[in-house]
């Protein structure tokens, strides 16, 4: 037979686990936001370097041939 104390212990355990999971979710959301921001910055830098590379290729004939290959 299920005891009242067992039910209370189980509820307490579940509430503690819920709290830990909520904290973990909050941490992971913050980490995800940081990684997303870093990725956005890296993509911007990549686009800028690709544009600079294309500009150099337009100015230097040998560079243009290398960029095409």
PDB file of C-alpha atoms in Angstrom:
ATOM      1  CA  UNK A   1       0.000   0.000   0.000  1.00  0.00           C
ATOM      2  CA  UNK A   2       1.231   3.466  -0.861  1.00  0.00           C
ATOM      3  CA  UNK A   3       1.992   5.605   2.136  1.00  0.00           C
ATOM      4  CA  UNK A   4       1.315   9.283   2.411  1.00  0.00           C
ATOM      5  CA  UNK A   5       4.986   9.873   3.349  1.00  0.00           C
ATOM      6  CA  UNK A   6       6.149   8.135   0.181  1.00  0.00           C
ATOM      7  CA  UNK A   7       3.957  10.373  -1.928  1.00  0.00           C
ATOM      8  CA  UNK A   8       5.318  13.483  -0.184  1.00  0.00           C
ATOM      9  CA  UNK A   9       8.916  12.294  -0.698  1.00  0.00           C
ATOM     10  CA  UNK A  10       8.254  11.634  -4.367  1.00  0.00           C
ATOM     11  CA  UNK A  11       6.678  15.064  -4.857  1.00  0.00           C
ATOM     12  CA  UNK A  12       9.648  16.693  -3.116  1.00  0.00           C
ATOM     13  CA  UNK A  13      12.078  14.788  -5.325  1.00  0.00           C
ATOM     14  CA  UNK A  14      10.216  15.808  -8.472  1.00  0.00           C
ATOM     15  CA  UNK A  15      10.118  19.468  -7.394  1.00  0.00           C
ATOM     16  CA  UNK A  16      13.896  19.461  -6.784  1.00  0.00           C
ATOM     17  CA  UNK A  17      14.500  17.868 -10.167  1.00  0.00           C
ATOM     18  CA  UNK A  18      12.211  20.433 -11.794  1.00  0.00           C
ATOM     19  CA  UNK A  19      14.184  23.275 -10.196  1.00  0.00           C
ATOM     20  CA  UNK A  20      17.495  21.805 -11.380  1.00  0.00           C
ATOM     21  CA  UNK A  21      16.113  21.352 -14.889  1.00  0.00           C
ATOM     22  CA  UNK A  22      14.852  24.937 -14.994  1.00  0.00           C
ATOM     23  CA  UNK A  23      18.293  26.193 -13.939  1.00  0.00           C
ATOM     24  CA  UNK A  24      19.939  24.032 -16.567  1.00  0.00           C
ATOM     25  CA  UNK A  25      17.537  25.323 -19.237  1.00  0.00           C
ATOM     26  CA  UNK A  26      18.280  28.926 -18.245  1.00  0.00           C
ATOM     27  CA  UNK A  27      22.032  28.286 -18.486  1.00  0.00           C
ATOM     28  CA  UNK A  28      21.682  26.561 -21.865  1.00  0.00           C
ATOM     29  CA  UNK A  29      19.555  29.402 -23.238  1.00  0.00           C
ATOM     30  CA  UNK A  30      22.210  31.920 -22.193  1.00  0.00           C
ATOM     31  CA  UNK A  31      24.942  29.768 -23.723  1.00  0.00           C
ATOM     32  CA  UNK A  32      22.925  29.410 -26.924  1.00  0.00           C
ATOM     33  CA  UNK A  33      22.459  33.180 -27.124  1.00  0.00           C
ATOM     34  CA  UNK A  34      26.196  33.716 -26.683  1.00  0.00           C
ATOM     35  CA  UNK A  35      27.036  31.153 -29.352  1.00  0.00           C
ATOM     36  CA  UNK A  36      24.475  32.657 -31.735  1.00  0.00           C
ATOM     37  CA  UNK A  37      25.977  36.113 -31.267  1.00  0.00           C
ATOM     38  CA  UNK A  38      29.481  34.770 -31.873  1.00  0.00           C
ATOM     39  CA  UNK A  39      28.331  32.946 -34.983  1.00  0.00           C
ATOM     40  CA  UNK A  40      26.702  36.102 -36.319  1.00  0.00           C
ATOM     41  CA  UNK A  41      29.932  38.058 -35.784  1.00  0.00           C
ATOM     42  CA  UNK A  42      31.990  35.358 -37.472  1.00  0.00           C
ATOM     43  CA  UNK A  43      29.649  35.314 -40.460  1.00  0.00           C
ATOM     44  CA  UNK A  44      29.929  39.094 -40.769  1.00  0.00           C
ATOM     45  CA  UNK A  45      33.727  38.854 -40.683  1.00  0.00           C
ATOM     46  CA  UNK A  46      33.666  36.067 -43.257  1.00  0.00           C
ATOM     47  CA  UNK A  47      31.500  38.146 -45.596  1.00  0.00           C
ATOM     48  CA  UNK A  48      33.797  41.141 -45.132  1.00  0.00           C
ATOM     49  CA  UNK A  49      36.894  39.046 -45.934  1.00  0.00           C
ATOM     50  CA  UNK A  50      35.209  37.524 -48.981  1.00  0.00           C
ATOM     51  CA  UNK A  51      34.344  41.023 -50.216  1.00  0.00           C
ATOM     52  CA  UNK A  52      37.923  42.185 -49.633  1.00  0.00           C
ATOM     53  CA  UNK A  53      39.205  39.115 -51.471  1.00  0.00           C
ATOM     54  CA  UNK A  54      36.916  39.858 -54.416  1.00  0.00           C
ATOM     55  CA  UNK A  55      37.990  43.512 -54.435  1.00  0.00           C
ATOM     56  CA  UNK A  56      41.630  42.420 -54.531  1.00  0.00           C
ATOM     57  CA  UNK A  57      40.852  39.966 -57.301  1.00  0.00           C
ATOM     58  CA  UNK A  58      39.305  42.804 -59.311  1.00  0.00           C
ATOM     59  CA  UNK A  59      42.433  44.939 -58.810  1.00  0.00           C
ATOM     60  CA  UNK A  60      45.101  42.271 -59.330  1.00  0.00           C
ATOM     61  CA  UNK A  61      44.775  40.120 -62.473  1.00  0.00           C
ATOM     62  CA  UNK A  62      46.761  37.179 -61.018  1.00  0.00           C
ATOM     63  CA  UNK A  63      44.631  37.250 -57.896  1.00  0.00           C
ATOM     64  CA  UNK A  64      41.487  37.105 -60.026  1.00  0.00           C
ATOM     65  CA  UNK A  65      42.685  33.928 -61.708  1.00  0.00           C
ATOM     66  CA  UNK A  66      43.465  32.363 -58.322  1.00  0.00           C
ATOM     67  CA  UNK A  67      40.032  33.419 -57.000  1.00  0.00           C
ATOM     68  CA  UNK A  68      38.306  31.796 -59.958  1.00  0.00           C
ATOM     69  CA  UNK A  69      40.081  28.465 -59.313  1.00  0.00           C
TER      70      UNK A  69
END
